[in-house]
CSV table of C-alpha atoms and ligand atoms in Angstrom, one decimal:
chain,number,residue,atom,x,y,z
A,10,UNK,CA,-4.3,18.4,35.6
A,11,UNK,CA,-5.1,20.4,32.5
A,12,UNK,CA,-8.4,22.4,32.6
A,13,UNK,CA,-10.3,21.2,29.5
A,14,UNK,CA,-12.9,24.2,29.7
A,15,UNK,CA,-12.9,26.0,26.3
A,16,UNK,CA,-9.9,23.6,25.3
A,17,UNK,CA,-11.6,21.2,23.0
A,18,UNK,CA,-8.1,21.5,21.1
A,19,UNK,CA,-6.8,19.1,23.8
A,20,UNK,CA,-9.6,16.6,22.8
A,21,UNK,CA,-10.2,14.1,20.1
A,22,UNK,CA,-13.1,12.3,18.8
A,23,UNK,CA,-12.7,8.7,18.0
A,24,UNK,CA,-14.8,8.2,14.8
A,25,UNK,CA,-16.5,5.1,16.3
A,26,UNK,CA,-18.1,7.3,18.6
A,27,UNK,CA,-20.3,8.7,15.7
A,28,UNK,CA,-21.3,5.0,14.8
A,29,UNK,CA,-19.8,5.3,11.0
A,30,UNK,CA,-22.9,7.1,9.8
A,31,UNK,CA,-21.2,9.3,7.4
A,32,UNK,CA,-18.2,8.9,5.0
A,33,UNK,CA,-14.8,9.9,6.6
A,34,UNK,CA,-14.7,13.3,4.8
A,35,UNK,CA,-17.9,14.4,6.2
A,36,UNK,CA,-16.9,13.1,9.7
A,37,UNK,CA,-13.6,15.1,9.5
A,38,UNK,CA,-15.6,18.3,8.7
A,39,UNK,CA,-18.1,17.6,11.5
A,40,UNK,CA,-15.2,17.1,14.1
A,41,UNK,CA,-13.4,20.2,13.1
A,42,UNK,CA,-16.7,22.4,13.1
A,43,UNK,CA,-17.3,21.1,16.5
A,44,UNK,CA,-14.1,22.6,17.8
A,45,UNK,CA,-12.1,19.4,18.4
A,46,UNK,CA,-8.2,19.2,18.0
A,47,UNK,CA,-7.8,15.7,16.8
A,48,UNK,CA,-9.6,12.7,15.4
A,49,UNK,CA,-8.8,8.9,15.4
A,50,UNK,CA,-10.2,7.2,12.2
A,51,UNK,CA,-10.8,3.6,11.9
A,52,UNK,CA,-9.4,1.4,8.9
A,53,UNK,CA,-12.9,0.5,7.7
A,54,UNK,CA,-13.5,4.3,7.0
A,55,UNK,CA,-10.4,4.4,4.7
A,56,UNK,CA,-11.3,1.6,2.5
A,57,UNK,CA,-11.4,2.7,-1.0
A,58,UNK,CA,-9.8,5.9,-0.1
A,59,UNK,CA,-6.1,7.4,-0.3
A,60,UNK,CA,-4.6,7.6,3.2
A,61,UNK,CA,-2.6,10.4,1.8
A,62,UNK,CA,-5.6,12.4,0.7
A,63,UNK,CA,-7.5,11.8,4.0
A,64,UNK,CA,-4.4,12.7,5.9
A,65,UNK,CA,-4.2,15.9,4.0
A,66,UNK,CA,-7.8,16.7,4.5
A,67,UNK,CA,-7.5,16.2,8.3
A,68,UNK,CA,-4.6,18.5,8.5
A,69,UNK,CA,-6.4,21.3,6.3
A,70,UNK,CA,-9.3,21.0,8.6
A,71,UNK,CA,-6.9,21.8,11.5
A,72,UNK,CA,-7.0,18.5,13.1
A,73,UNK,CA,-4.4,15.8,13.8
A,74,UNK,CA,-4.7,12.1,14.2
A,75,UNK,CA,-4.4,11.2,17.8
A,76,UNK,CA,-4.6,7.4,16.9
A,77,UNK,CA,-5.1,5.2,14.1
A,78,UNK,CA,-7.6,2.2,14.7
A,79,UNK,CA,-6.5,-0.5,14.8
A,80,UNK,CA,-4.5,-3.6,14.1
A,81,UNK,CA,-5.8,-6.8,13.0
A,82,UNK,CA,-5.3,-9.6,15.4
A,83,UNK,CA,-2.0,-11.4,15.7
A,84,UNK,CA,-2.5,-14.9,16.9
A,85,UNK,CA,-3.2,-17.5,14.4
A,86,UNK,CA,-3.5,-21.2,14.2
A,87,UNK,CA,-0.7,-21.6,11.4
A,88,UNK,CA,2.4,-19.7,10.0
A,89,UNK,CA,0.7,-18.8,6.7
A,90,UNK,CA,-2.2,-17.0,8.6
A,91,UNK,CA,0.1,-15.6,11.3
A,92,UNK,CA,2.3,-13.9,8.4
A,93,UNK,CA,-0.8,-12.7,6.5
A,94,UNK,CA,-2.0,-10.8,9.7
A,95,UNK,CA,1.6,-9.3,9.9
A,96,UNK,CA,1.5,-8.1,6.3
A,97,UNK,CA,-2.1,-6.6,6.9
A,98,UNK,CA,-0.8,-4.9,9.9
A,99,UNK,CA,2.2,-3.5,7.9
A,100,UNK,CA,0.0,-1.9,5.4
A,101,UNK,CA,-2.0,-0.4,8.0
A,102,UNK,CA,1.2,1.2,9.6
A,103,UNK,CA,2.0,2.6,6.2
A,104,UNK,CA,-1.5,4.2,6.1
A,105,UNK,CA,-1.0,5.4,9.8
A,106,UNK,CA,2.3,7.1,8.6
A,107,UNK,CA,0.4,8.8,5.7
A,108,UNK,CA,-2.1,10.0,8.2
A,109,UNK,CA,0.4,11.3,10.5
A,110,UNK,CA,-1.1,9.4,13.3
A,111,UNK,CA,0.6,9.9,16.7
A,112,UNK,CA,0.2,6.2,17.1
A,113,UNK,CA,-1.2,2.9,15.7
A,114,UNK,CA,-3.5,1.4,18.2
A,115,UNK,CA,-2.8,-2.3,18.7
A,116,UNK,CA,-5.8,-4.6,19.8
A,117,UNK,CA,-3.7,-7.7,19.7
A,118,UNK,CA,-6.1,-10.8,19.4
A,119,UNK,CA,-7.0,-13.4,21.5
A,120,UNK,CA,-7.1,-17.2,21.1
A,121,UNK,CA,-6.9,-18.8,17.7
A,122,UNK,CA,-10.0,-20.8,16.8
A,123,UNK,CA,-10.1,-24.0,18.6
A,124,UNK,CA,-7.1,-23.2,20.9
A,125,UNK,CA,-7.0,-23.2,24.6
A,126,UNK,CA,-3.5,-22.2,24.9
A,127,UNK,CA,-3.2,-18.6,26.2
A,128,UNK,CA,0.2,-18.6,26.9
A,129,UNK,CA,1.2,-19.5,23.3
A,130,UNK,CA,-1.2,-16.8,22.0
A,131,UNK,CA,0.6,-14.5,24.1
A,132,UNK,CA,3.8,-15.5,22.7
A,133,UNK,CA,2.7,-15.1,19.3
A,134,UNK,CA,1.7,-11.6,20.3
A,135,UNK,CA,5.2,-10.8,21.4
A,136,UNK,CA,6.8,-12.4,18.4
A,137,UNK,CA,4.4,-10.6,16.0
A,138,UNK,CA,4.8,-7.3,17.7
A,139,UNK,CA,8.4,-7.6,17.5
A,140,UNK,CA,8.3,-7.9,13.7
A,141,UNK,CA,5.9,-4.9,13.3
A,142,UNK,CA,7.8,-2.9,15.7
A,143,UNK,CA,10.8,-2.9,13.2
A,144,UNK,CA,8.4,-1.8,10.4
A,145,UNK,CA,6.6,0.8,12.4
A,146,UNK,CA,9.9,2.2,13.7
A,147,UNK,CA,11.1,2.8,10.0
A,148,UNK,CA,7.8,4.7,9.4
A,149,UNK,CA,8.0,6.7,12.5
A,150,UNK,CA,4.8,5.3,13.8
A,151,UNK,CA,4.6,4.4,17.6
A,152,UNK,CA,2.8,1.3,18.4
A,153,UNK,CA,0.2,1.8,21.4
A,154,UNK,CA,-0.9,-1.5,22.8
A,155,UNK,CA,-4.5,-1.2,24.2
A,156,UNK,CA,-4.8,-3.7,27.1
A,157,UNK,CA,-8.5,-4.9,26.9
A,158,UNK,CA,-10.8,-5.8,29.9
A,159,UNK,CA,-10.3,-9.4,30.7
A,160,UNK,CA,-13.6,-10.5,29.3
A,161,UNK,CA,-12.3,-10.0,25.9
A,162,UNK,CA,-9.2,-12.5,26.5
A,163,UNK,CA,-10.6,-15.3,24.2
A,164,UNK,CA,-11.8,-13.2,21.2
A,165,UNK,CA,-10.2,-9.8,21.1
A,166,UNK,CA,-7.1,-9.2,23.2
A,167,UNK,CA,-4.9,-11.6,25.4
A,168,UNK,CA,-3.1,-8.6,26.8
A,169,UNK,CA,-5.4,-7.5,29.6
A,170,UNK,CA,-3.7,-5.3,32.2
A,171,UNK,CA,-1.5,-2.2,32.2
A,172,UNK,CA,1.1,-4.3,34.0
A,173,UNK,CA,1.2,-7.0,31.5
A,174,UNK,CA,1.1,-4.5,28.4
A,175,UNK,CA,4.1,-2.7,30.1
A,176,UNK,CA,6.0,-6.0,30.7
A,177,UNK,CA,5.5,-6.6,27.0
A,178,UNK,CA,6.8,-3.1,26.2
A,179,UNK,CA,9.9,-3.7,28.2
A,180,UNK,CA,10.4,-6.9,26.5
A,181,UNK,CA,10.1,-5.3,23.1
A,182,UNK,CA,11.8,-2.0,23.6
A,183,UNK,CA,13.9,-2.1,26.8
A,184,UNK,CA,15.8,1.2,25.9
A,185,UNK,CA,12.4,3.1,26.2
A,186,UNK,CA,12.8,4.5,22.7
A,187,UNK,CA,9.2,5.7,22.6
A,188,UNK,CA,8.5,3.3,19.6
A,189,UNK,CA,6.1,1.1,21.7
A,190,UNK,CA,3.6,2.2,24.6
A,191,UNK,CA,0.2,2.2,25.5
A,192,UNK,CA,-3.3,3.3,24.7
A,193,UNK,CA,-5.0,3.5,27.9
A,194,UNK,CA,-8.7,3.2,27.6
A,195,UNK,CA,-11.0,3.7,30.6
A,196,UNK,CA,-13.4,1.2,29.8
A,197,UNK,CA,-10.7,-1.5,29.9
A,198,UNK,CA,-8.7,-0.4,32.9
A,199,UNK,CA,-10.8,1.6,35.3
A,200,UNK,CA,-11.4,-1.4,37.5
A,201,UNK,CA,-7.7,-2.2,38.1
A,202,UNK,CA,-6.4,-2.0,41.7
A,203,UNK,CA,-2.9,-1.1,40.2
A,204,UNK,CA,-4.2,1.7,38.0
A,205,UNK,CA,-2.5,4.6,39.5
A,206,UNK,CA,0.8,2.7,40.0
A,207,UNK,CA,0.9,1.3,36.5
A,208,UNK,CA,0.1,4.8,35.0
A,209,UNK,CA,3.0,6.2,36.9
A,210,UNK,CA,5.3,3.6,35.6
A,211,UNK,CA,4.1,4.0,32.2
A,212,UNK,CA,4.9,7.6,32.4
A,213,UNK,CA,8.3,7.1,33.9
A,214,UNK,CA,9.0,4.8,30.8
A,215,UNK,CA,7.7,7.3,28.4
A,216,UNK,CA,5.0,4.9,27.3
A,217,UNK,CA,1.7,7.0,27.4
A,218,UNK,CA,0.6,7.3,23.8
A,219,UNK,CA,-3.3,7.5,24.1
A,220,UNK,CA,-6.1,8.1,26.6
A,221,UNK,CA,-9.5,6.9,25.6
A,222,UNK,CA,-12.5,8.0,27.7
A,223,UNK,CA,-16.2,7.0,27.9
A,224,UNK,CA,-18.2,5.5,31.1
A,225,UNK,CA,-19.3,2.3,32.5
A,226,UNK,CA,-22.9,1.9,32.8
A,227,UNK,CA,-24.7,0.0,35.4
A,228,UNK,CA,-26.1,-2.2,34.2
A,229,UNK,CA,-24.3,-2.7,30.9
A,230,UNK,CA,-26.5,-4.5,28.2
A,231,UNK,CA,-23.8,-5.5,25.7
A,232,UNK,CA,-20.1,-5.9,26.7
A,233,UNK,CA,-18.9,-4.4,23.3
A,234,UNK,CA,-21.5,-2.1,22.2
A,235,UNK,CA,-22.9,-0.4,25.3
A,236,UNK,CA,-20.4,2.0,26.4
A,237,UNK,CA,-21.5,5.1,28.4
A,238,UNK,CA,-21.2,8.6,27.6
A,239,UNK,CA,-18.9,10.4,30.3
A,240,UNK,CA,-20.8,11.3,33.2
A,241,UNK,CA,-23.6,8.6,32.6
A,242,UNK,CA,-21.7,5.9,34.6
A,243,UNK,CA,-19.6,5.0,37.5
A,244,UNK,CA,-16.0,5.7,36.4
A,245,UNK,CA,-14.4,8.6,38.3
A,246,UNK,CA,-12.9,10.3,35.2
A,247,UNK,CA,-11.3,13.3,36.7
A,248,UNK,CA,-9.4,11.1,39.2
A,249,UNK,CA,-7.8,8.9,36.4
A,250,UNK,CA,-7.3,11.7,34.2
A,251,UNK,CA,-5.5,13.3,37.0
A,252,UNK,CA,-3.3,10.2,37.5
A,253,UNK,CA,-2.4,9.8,34.0
A,254,UNK,CA,-1.5,13.6,33.5
A,255,UNK,CA,0.5,13.7,36.6
A,256,UNK,CA,2.3,10.7,35.1
A,257,UNK,CA,3.3,12.9,32.1
A,258,UNK,CA,0.4,12.1,29.6
A,259,UNK,CA,0.1,15.3,27.4
A,260,UNK,CA,-1.7,14.1,24.4
A,261,UNK,CA,-5.5,14.1,23.5
A,262,UNK,CA,-8.3,13.1,25.7
A,263,UNK,CA,-10.0,11.0,23.2
A,264,UNK,CA,-13.6,10.0,23.3
A,265,UNK,CA,-14.4,6.5,22.3
A,266,UNK,CA,-17.9,5.2,22.6
A,267,UNK,CA,-19.4,2.0,21.0
A,268,UNK,CA,-23.1,2.5,21.7
A,269,UNK,CA,-25.3,0.7,19.2
A,270,UNK,CA,-28.7,1.3,20.8
A,271,UNK,CA,-28.3,4.7,22.2
A,272,UNK,CA,-25.7,7.1,20.9
A,273,UNK,CA,-25.2,5.6,17.5
A,274,UNK,CA,-29.1,6.3,16.9
A,275,UNK,CA,-28.4,9.9,17.2
A,276,UNK,CA,-27.3,12.5,14.9
A,277,UNK,CA,-23.5,13.1,14.7
A,278,UNK,CA,-24.0,16.8,15.6
A,279,UNK,CA,-25.8,15.9,18.7
A,280,UNK,CA,-23.2,13.3,19.6
A,281,UNK,CA,-20.3,15.7,19.1
A,282,UNK,CA,-22.2,18.5,21.2
A,283,UNK,CA,-22.7,16.2,24.0
A,284,UNK,CA,-19.1,14.9,24.0
A,285,UNK,CA,-17.8,18.4,24.0
A,286,UNK,CA,-20.1,19.5,26.9
A,287,UNK,CA,-19.2,16.5,29.1
A,288,UNK,CA,-15.5,16.8,28.3
A,289,UNK,CA,-15.7,20.2,29.8
A,290,UNK,CA,-18.0,19.5,32.7
A,291,UNK,CA,-17.4,15.8,34.0
A,292,UNK,CA,-13.8,14.9,32.6
B,319,ZN,ZN1,-9.9,2.4,23.1
């Protein structure tokens, strides 16, 4: 496993961690100043901005984009909406290309409103991903499916385990070309009894595109917005980082913390300093 001590260049800040308190250009400067090697911006931060210019600023600041967040949801209750979602994702993939993003993060969506047909939603995800994969490949943007914790199956993502995500990758890209793979987020997968085995499999299939770290707090007060800082919860982060790196992952260790009532109330500089300290001491 890589030693992160004095190696923040191996680490990335997902901008959600900073609570979107500053415009993207200030965030880029702050992340670079704090010594990190990469950044993972969100689409909401690029609204009204030129992706090309933001990408240039990121490179000029000495950073690269470890991942661009994130897809709009794929399942829809009619064809028009389905295709509108596809078009929206195509535009986001174009921006990911301008940013030079190492991957475009796919949070695939859950059940369409009023539906109980989970199998149909998953089929739509497959079909939508197949269309997007063609576009993404033409722009050289790898698609990283992020399996979400099953508690989000209804409203955020009906792809919920690494095994399920890898089956989808196999169906979409049997030749293992590197065009579709995984964003592995500790918050979503830490509990999975198959975690080590599936990470090993994903590495063999060259599908490890992203690794997001945070911690699981006990108790957790909000299932979306109460993620913990690394070291404050129950996830054995070095154990899992060792597994993913043994499996061949050599990309950024990306901090992604949604924390409405705690970290998002603090100054970006304090959040970044704490991330830096914890990455080097408990990850
Ligand atoms: Zn994530």
